[in-house]
């Protein structure tokens, strides 16, 4: 089974540099990944989060699509509880008009930031109850496909430009509940395996497939998995590079500290001050990623794709040095023969 590889870009701030460099690095990496043969390039959404510089994927999508030619560009994802579905539909209709056949709209329900950011995004209203997320997705798909039911309060509303196309629609999730909602609404489903430190059962994907109902967006189930990976010429080098993301996550989950992305040297310093229990927790985070040489990474990705029954994998790679990140994607593309 030939696997399509895609990219999920969380816009990390590289090399301890200025945050304003992040969007420029995203464009640079997108252009490189197009050369390497990747299928999609998705932008994540984070608010008030040290180490990351991507709060508005919809803007970066337009910028990157304008400076690339073939690769699909989209959101991975828009955190829908922050926004009116109609406005999101208008934004992505316009993107699809400007870059026809190349735009993906992935949505999720996570806040993408802390409580203060969530409150600020909703102000002067109160943050929306995330339980309303399935209804938001229903409305969003209805606006895009012009098929809101007659009893809907906004039935018949126009989405301008009216003759524009429809972006490819995906729902992001990490649980069976999200999977079932995606299936019931007839959306594509992305299982986020890179989140947290615990394994996720293939039963989640099966729940999506069982629940799937055809829609104007999609006639048959479509599944993608998203994994964290770091690829380098040697396993030892890959492990050292991967420590940046793993230490950031460890500090957030186990210590409640949101820090700037640490350099490999800073990771070594922090590790030297840890006790055995703390090291075990850090190792659990590290073990949740795919890390190794090109052949090792390819074998692990192929195994996970087979386990979850999909032919498309999106790769999240976060490194301290930009050069390490671009090289990781290049080596992985070479291992899969993407540019052949």
JSON list of C-alpha atoms in Angstrom, two decimals, residues 83-238:
[
{"chain": "A", "resi": 83, "resn": "UNK", "atom": "CA", "xyz": [-15.45, 31.16, 15.95]},
{"chain": "A", "resi": 84, "resn": "UNK", "atom": "CA", "xyz": [-18.84, 31.56, 14.24]},
{"chain": "A", "resi": 85, "resn": "UNK", "atom": "CA", "xyz": [-19.14, 28.73, 11.69]},
{"chain": "A", "resi": 86, "resn": "UNK", "atom": "CA", "xyz": [-20.50, 31.11, 9.05]},
{"chain": "A", "resi": 87, "resn": "UNK", "atom": "CA", "xyz": [-17.38, 33.25, 9.18]},
{"chain": "A", "resi": 88, "resn": "UNK", "atom": "CA", "xyz": [-15.13, 30.19, 8.94]},
{"chain": "A", "resi": 89, "resn": "UNK", "atom": "CA", "xyz": [-17.15, 29.03, 5.93]},
{"chain": "A", "resi": 90, "resn": "UNK", "atom": "CA", "xyz": [-16.76, 32.44, 4.25]},
{"chain": "A", "resi": 91, "resn": "UNK", "atom": "CA", "xyz": [-13.01, 32.45, 4.86]},
{"chain": "A", "resi": 92, "resn": "UNK", "atom": "CA", "xyz": [-12.42, 29.00, 3.42]},
{"chain": "A", "resi": 93, "resn": "UNK", "atom": "CA", "xyz": [-14.79, 29.54, 0.49]},
{"chain": "A", "resi": 94, "resn": "UNK", "atom": "CA", "xyz": [-12.64, 32.54, -0.45]},
{"chain": "A", "resi": 95, "resn": "UNK", "atom": "CA", "xyz": [-9.44, 30.51, -0.07]},
{"chain": "A", "resi": 96, "resn": "UNK", "atom": "CA", "xyz": [-10.90, 27.79, -2.30]},
{"chain": "A", "resi": 97, "resn": "UNK", "atom": "CA", "xyz": [-11.85, 30.41, -4.92]},
{"chain": "A", "resi": 98, "resn": "UNK", "atom": "CA", "xyz": [-8.32, 31.80, -4.91]},
{"chain": "A", "resi": 99, "resn": "UNK", "atom": "CA", "xyz": [-6.58, 28.39, -4.91]},
{"chain": "A", "resi": 100, "resn": "UNK", "atom": "CA", "xyz": [-9.12, 25.96, -6.41]},
{"chain": "A", "resi": 101, "resn": "UNK", "atom": "CA", "xyz": [-8.65, 22.29, -5.67]},
{"chain": "A", "resi": 102, "resn": "UNK", "atom": "CA", "xyz": [-5.86, 22.87, -3.16]},
{"chain": "A", "resi": 103, "resn": "UNK", "atom": "CA", "xyz": [-7.54, 23.92, 0.10]},
{"chain": "A", "resi": 104, "resn": "UNK", "atom": "CA", "xyz": [-8.33, 21.68, 3.08]},
{"chain": "A", "resi": 105, "resn": "UNK", "atom": "CA", "xyz": [-10.42, 22.70, 6.09]},
{"chain": "A", "resi": 106, "resn": "UNK", "atom": "CA", "xyz": [-9.60, 20.70, 9.20]},
{"chain": "A", "resi": 107, "resn": "UNK", "atom": "CA", "xyz": [-11.41, 21.62, 12.42]},
{"chain": "A", "resi": 108, "resn": "UNK", "atom": "CA", "xyz": [-11.04, 20.62, 16.06]},
{"chain": "A", "resi": 109, "resn": "UNK", "atom": "CA", "xyz": [-12.60, 21.34, 19.42]},
{"chain": "A", "resi": 110, "resn": "UNK", "atom": "CA", "xyz": [-9.47, 21.83, 21.59]},
{"chain": "A", "resi": 111, "resn": "UNK", "atom": "CA", "xyz": [-8.81, 25.39, 22.82]},
{"chain": "A", "resi": 112, "resn": "UNK", "atom": "CA", "xyz": [-5.31, 25.58, 21.35]},
{"chain": "A", "resi": 113, "resn": "UNK", "atom": "CA", "xyz": [-4.17, 27.65, 24.33]},
{"chain": "A", "resi": 114, "resn": "UNK", "atom": "CA", "xyz": [-4.79, 28.43, 27.97]},
{"chain": "A", "resi": 115, "resn": "UNK", "atom": "CA", "xyz": [-7.94, 29.63, 29.72]},
{"chain": "A", "resi": 116, "resn": "UNK", "atom": "CA", "xyz": [-6.93, 33.27, 29.50]},
{"chain": "A", "resi": 117, "resn": "UNK", "atom": "CA", "xyz": [-6.57, 33.05, 25.72]},
{"chain": "A", "resi": 118, "resn": "UNK", "atom": "CA", "xyz": [-9.92, 31.27, 25.44]},
{"chain": "A", "resi": 119, "resn": "UNK", "atom": "CA", "xyz": [-11.62, 34.03, 27.43]},
{"chain": "A", "resi": 120, "resn": "UNK", "atom": "CA", "xyz": [-9.93, 36.75, 25.37]},
{"chain": "A", "resi": 121, "resn": "UNK", "atom": "CA", "xyz": [-11.02, 35.16, 22.09]},
{"chain": "A", "resi": 122, "resn": "UNK", "atom": "CA", "xyz": [-14.64, 35.09, 23.26]},
{"chain": "A", "resi": 123, "resn": "UNK", "atom": "CA", "xyz": [-14.73, 38.56, 24.90]},
{"chain": "A", "resi": 124, "resn": "UNK", "atom": "CA", "xyz": [-17.10, 40.35, 25.44]},
{"chain": "A", "resi": 125, "resn": "UNK", "atom": "CA", "xyz": [-19.15, 37.15, 25.24]},
{"chain": "A", "resi": 126, "resn": "UNK", "atom": "CA", "xyz": [-18.51, 34.01, 27.29]},
{"chain": "A", "resi": 127, "resn": "UNK", "atom": "CA", "xyz": [-16.54, 31.10, 25.77]},
{"chain": "A", "resi": 128, "resn": "UNK", "atom": "CA", "xyz": [-18.84, 28.70, 23.96]},
{"chain": "A", "resi": 129, "resn": "UNK", "atom": "CA", "xyz": [-19.62, 25.36, 25.56]},
{"chain": "A", "resi": 130, "resn": "UNK", "atom": "CA", "xyz": [-17.57, 22.76, 23.69]},
{"chain": "A", "resi": 131, "resn": "UNK", "atom": "CA", "xyz": [-20.59, 20.44, 23.85]},
{"chain": "A", "resi": 132, "resn": "UNK", "atom": "CA", "xyz": [-21.99, 22.58, 21.03]},
{"chain": "A", "resi": 133, "resn": "UNK", "atom": "CA", "xyz": [-19.07, 21.60, 18.78]},
{"chain": "A", "resi": 134, "resn": "UNK", "atom": "CA", "xyz": [-20.98, 18.91, 16.81]},
{"chain": "A", "resi": 135, "resn": "UNK", "atom": "CA", "xyz": [-23.70, 21.47, 16.03]},
{"chain": "A", "resi": 136, "resn": "UNK", "atom": "CA", "xyz": [-21.05, 23.96, 14.94]},
{"chain": "A", "resi": 137, "resn": "UNK", "atom": "CA", "xyz": [-19.56, 21.40, 12.56]},
{"chain": "A", "resi": 138, "resn": "UNK", "atom": "CA", "xyz": [-23.04, 20.57, 11.22]},
{"chain": "A", "resi": 139, "resn": "UNK", "atom": "CA", "xyz": [-23.67, 24.26, 10.54]},
{"chain": "A", "resi": 140, "resn": "UNK", "atom": "CA", "xyz": [-20.24, 24.79, 8.98]},
{"chain": "A", "resi": 141, "resn": "UNK", "atom": "CA", "xyz": [-20.67, 21.88, 6.58]},
{"chain": "A", "resi": 142, "resn": "UNK", "atom": "CA", "xyz": [-24.18, 23.09, 5.79]},
{"chain": "A", "resi": 143, "resn": "UNK", "atom": "CA", "xyz": [-22.95, 26.56, 4.86]},
{"chain": "A", "resi": 144, "resn": "UNK", "atom": "CA", "xyz": [-20.17, 25.15, 2.67]},
{"chain": "A", "resi": 145, "resn": "UNK", "atom": "CA", "xyz": [-22.40, 22.63, 0.90]},
{"chain": "A", "resi": 146, "resn": "UNK", "atom": "CA", "xyz": [-25.52, 24.82, 0.81]},
{"chain": "A", "resi": 147, "resn": "UNK", "atom": "CA", "xyz": [-27.61, 22.06, 2.35]},
{"chain": "A", "resi": 148, "resn": "UNK", "atom": "CA", "xyz": [-28.85, 23.38, 5.68]},
{"chain": "A", "resi": 149, "resn": "UNK", "atom": "CA", "xyz": [-32.28, 21.85, 6.37]},
{"chain": "A", "resi": 150, "resn": "UNK", "atom": "CA", "xyz": [-35.36, 24.04, 5.73]},
{"chain": "A", "resi": 151, "resn": "UNK", "atom": "CA", "xyz": [-36.07, 24.38, 9.46]},
{"chain": "A", "resi": 152, "resn": "UNK", "atom": "CA", "xyz": [-32.59, 25.76, 10.17]},
{"chain": "A", "resi": 153, "resn": "UNK", "atom": "CA", "xyz": [-32.72, 29.45, 11.19]},
{"chain": "A", "resi": 154, "resn": "UNK", "atom": "CA", "xyz": [-30.11, 30.31, 8.56]},
{"chain": "A", "resi": 155, "resn": "UNK", "atom": "CA", "xyz": [-31.44, 28.14, 5.75]},
{"chain": "A", "resi": 156, "resn": "UNK", "atom": "CA", "xyz": [-30.97, 29.93, 2.43]},
{"chain": "A", "resi": 157, "resn": "UNK", "atom": "CA", "xyz": [-28.17, 32.23, 3.56]},
{"chain": "A", "resi": 158, "resn": "UNK", "atom": "CA", "xyz": [-25.65, 32.87, 0.80]},
{"chain": "A", "resi": 159, "resn": "UNK", "atom": "CA", "xyz": [-21.99, 31.98, 1.01]},
{"chain": "A", "resi": 160, "resn": "UNK", "atom": "CA", "xyz": [-20.10, 34.43, -1.19]},
{"chain": "A", "resi": 161, "resn": "UNK", "atom": "CA", "xyz": [-18.66, 33.92, -3.78]},
{"chain": "A", "resi": 162, "resn": "UNK", "atom": "CA", "xyz": [-21.67, 31.70, -4.49]},
{"chain": "A", "resi": 163, "resn": "UNK", "atom": "CA", "xyz": [-20.08, 29.91, -7.43]},
{"chain": "A", "resi": 164, "resn": "UNK", "atom": "CA", "xyz": [-16.92, 28.96, -5.53]},
{"chain": "A", "resi": 165, "resn": "UNK", "atom": "CA", "xyz": [-15.85, 25.42, -4.78]},
{"chain": "A", "resi": 166, "resn": "UNK", "atom": "CA", "xyz": [-15.82, 23.57, -1.47]},
{"chain": "A", "resi": 167, "resn": "UNK", "atom": "CA", "xyz": [-12.60, 22.84, 0.44]},
{"chain": "A", "resi": 168, "resn": "UNK", "atom": "CA", "xyz": [-11.93, 19.27, 1.45]},
{"chain": "A", "resi": 169, "resn": "UNK", "atom": "CA", "xyz": [-13.37, 18.85, 4.95]},
{"chain": "A", "resi": 170, "resn": "UNK", "atom": "CA", "xyz": [-11.79, 17.01, 7.90]},
{"chain": "A", "resi": 171, "resn": "UNK", "atom": "CA", "xyz": [-12.47, 16.68, 11.60]},
{"chain": "A", "resi": 172, "resn": "UNK", "atom": "CA", "xyz": [-9.51, 16.25, 13.96]},
{"chain": "A", "resi": 173, "resn": "UNK", "atom": "CA", "xyz": [-9.88, 14.11, 17.05]},
{"chain": "A", "resi": 174, "resn": "UNK", "atom": "CA", "xyz": [-8.22, 11.78, 19.53]},
{"chain": "A", "resi": 175, "resn": "UNK", "atom": "CA", "xyz": [-11.15, 9.81, 20.94]},
{"chain": "A", "resi": 176, "resn": "UNK", "atom": "CA", "xyz": [-14.00, 7.56, 19.95]},
{"chain": "A", "resi": 177, "resn": "UNK", "atom": "CA", "xyz": [-16.51, 10.33, 20.62]},
{"chain": "A", "resi": 178, "resn": "UNK", "atom": "CA", "xyz": [-14.90, 12.65, 18.09]},
{"chain": "A", "resi": 179, "resn": "UNK", "atom": "CA", "xyz": [-14.63, 9.79, 15.61]},
{"chain": "A", "resi": 180, "resn": "UNK", "atom": "CA", "xyz": [-18.33, 8.95, 15.84]},
{"chain": "A", "resi": 181, "resn": "UNK", "atom": "CA", "xyz": [-19.34, 12.58, 15.34]},
{"chain": "A", "resi": 182, "resn": "UNK", "atom": "CA", "xyz": [-17.09, 12.80, 12.27]},
{"chain": "A", "resi": 183, "resn": "UNK", "atom": "CA", "xyz": [-18.68, 9.66, 10.87]},
{"chain": "A", "resi": 184, "resn": "UNK", "atom": "CA", "xyz": [-22.25, 10.75, 11.55]},
{"chain": "A", "resi": 185, "resn": "UNK", "atom": "CA", "xyz": [-21.64, 14.08, 9.81]},
{"chain": "A", "resi": 186, "resn": "UNK", "atom": "CA", "xyz": [-19.91, 12.52, 6.80]},
{"chain": "A", "resi": 187, "resn": "UNK", "atom": "CA", "xyz": [-16.55, 14.20, 7.35]},
{"chain": "A", "resi": 188, "resn": "UNK", "atom": "CA", "xyz": [-13.03, 12.93, 6.87]},
{"chain": "A", "resi": 189, "resn": "UNK", "atom": "CA", "xyz": [-11.37, 12.00, 10.17]},
{"chain": "A", "resi": 190, "resn": "UNK", "atom": "CA", "xyz": [-7.82, 12.63, 11.39]},
{"chain": "A", "resi": 191, "resn": "UNK", "atom": "CA", "xyz": [-6.75, 10.64, 14.45]},
{"chain": "A", "resi": 192, "resn": "UNK", "atom": "CA", "xyz": [-4.18, 12.68, 16.39]},
{"chain": "A", "resi": 193, "resn": "UNK", "atom": "CA", "xyz": [-1.76, 10.06, 17.70]},
{"chain": "A", "resi": 194, "resn": "UNK", "atom": "CA", "xyz": [0.84, 12.67, 18.65]},
{"chain": "A", "resi": 195, "resn": "UNK", "atom": "CA", "xyz": [-1.23, 14.16, 21.49]},
{"chain": "A", "resi": 196, "resn": "UNK", "atom": "CA", "xyz": [-0.47, 13.12, 25.07]},
{"chain": "A", "resi": 197, "resn": "UNK", "atom": "CA", "xyz": [1.44, 10.02, 26.12]},
{"chain": "A", "resi": 198, "resn": "UNK", "atom": "CA", "xyz": [-1.06, 7.15, 25.88]},
{"chain": "A", "resi": 199, "resn": "UNK", "atom": "CA", "xyz": [-1.76, 4.82, 22.99]},
{"chain": "A", "resi": 200, "resn": "UNK", "atom": "CA", "xyz": [-5.01, 5.09, 21.05]},
{"chain": "A", "resi": 201, "resn": "UNK", "atom": "CA", "xyz": [-6.85, 2.01, 19.94]},
{"chain": "A", "resi": 202, "resn": "UNK", "atom": "CA", "xyz": [-7.60, 1.29, 16.28]},
{"chain": "A", "resi": 203, "resn": "UNK", "atom": "CA", "xyz": [-11.15, 0.81, 17.58]},
{"chain": "A", "resi": 204, "resn": "UNK", "atom": "CA", "xyz": [-11.45, 4.61, 17.36]},
{"chain": "A", "resi": 205, "resn": "UNK", "atom": "CA", "xyz": [-11.09, 4.43, 13.59]},
{"chain": "A", "resi": 206, "resn": "UNK", "atom": "CA", "xyz": [-13.50, 1.50, 13.45]},
{"chain": "A", "resi": 207, "resn": "UNK", "atom": "CA", "xyz": [-16.06, 3.56, 15.39]},
{"chain": "A", "resi": 208, "resn": "UNK", "atom": "CA", "xyz": [-15.72, 6.28, 12.75]},
{"chain": "A", "resi": 209, "resn": "UNK", "atom": "CA", "xyz": [-16.21, 3.84, 9.90]},
{"chain": "A", "resi": 210, "resn": "UNK", "atom": "CA", "xyz": [-19.27, 2.24, 11.54]},
{"chain": "A", "resi": 211, "resn": "UNK", "atom": "CA", "xyz": [-20.87, 5.62, 12.19]},
{"chain": "A", "resi": 212, "resn": "UNK", "atom": "CA", "xyz": [-20.13, 7.04, 8.74]},
{"chain": "A", "resi": 213, "resn": "UNK", "atom": "CA", "xyz": [-23.03, 8.52, 6.79]},
{"chain": "A", "resi": 214, "resn": "UNK", "atom": "CA", "xyz": [-22.38, 9.80, 3.25]},
{"chain": "A", "resi": 215, "resn": "UNK", "atom": "CA", "xyz": [-22.62, 13.57, 2.82]},
{"chain": "A", "resi": 216, "resn": "UNK", "atom": "CA", "xyz": [-22.12, 16.16, 0.12]},
{"chain": "A", "resi": 217, "resn": "UNK", "atom": "CA", "xyz": [-18.56, 16.49, 1.44]},
{"chain": "A", "resi": 218, "resn": "UNK", "atom": "CA", "xyz": [-17.68, 12.80, 1.34]},
{"chain": "A", "resi": 219, "resn": "UNK", "atom": "CA", "xyz": [-19.29, 9.63, 0.00]},
{"chain": "A", "resi": 220, "resn": "UNK", "atom": "CA", "xyz": [-17.01, 7.09, 1.71]},
{"chain": "A", "resi": 221, "resn": "UNK", "atom": "CA", "xyz": [-14.98, 7.13, 4.95]},
{"chain": "A", "resi": 222, "resn": "UNK", "atom": "CA", "xyz": [-11.59, 8.82, 4.73]},
{"chain": "A", "resi": 223, "resn": "UNK", "atom": "CA", "xyz": [-9.03, 8.38, 7.52]},
{"chain": "A", "resi": 224, "resn": "UNK", "atom": "CA", "xyz": [-5.68, 9.98, 8.20]},
{"chain": "A", "resi": 225, "resn": "UNK", "atom": "CA", "xyz": [-3.42, 9.52, 11.22]},
{"chain": "A", "resi": 226, "resn": "UNK", "atom": "CA", "xyz": [-1.14, 12.26, 12.54]},
{"chain": "A", "resi": 227, "resn": "UNK", "atom": "CA", "xyz": [2.09, 11.22, 14.24]},
{"chain": "A", "resi": 228, "resn": "UNK", "atom": "CA", "xyz": [5.06, 12.96, 15.83]},
{"chain": "A", "resi": 229, "resn": "UNK", "atom": "CA", "xyz": [8.34, 11.99, 14.17]},
{"chain": "A", "resi": 230, "resn": "UNK", "atom": "CA", "xyz": [11.98, 13.01, 14.02]},
{"chain": "A", "resi": 231, "resn": "UNK", "atom": "CA", "xyz": [14.26, 11.50, 11.39]},
{"chain": "A", "resi": 232, "resn": "UNK", "atom": "CA", "xyz": [18.07, 11.87, 11.28]},
{"chain": "A", "resi": 233, "resn": "UNK", "atom": "CA", "xyz": [21.04, 10.01, 9.77]},
{"chain": "A", "resi": 234, "resn": "UNK", "atom": "CA", "xyz": [21.62, 8.13, 13.05]},
{"chain": "A", "resi": 235, "resn": "UNK", "atom": "CA", "xyz": [19.26, 7.06, 15.82]},
{"chain": "A", "resi": 236, "resn": "UNK", "atom": "CA", "xyz": [21.37, 8.78, 18.48]},
{"chain": "A", "resi": 237, "resn": "UNK", "atom": "CA", "xyz": [21.16, 12.09, 16.64]},
{"chain": "A", "resi": 238, "resn": "UNK", "atom": "CA", "xyz": [17.42, 11.71, 16.12]}
]
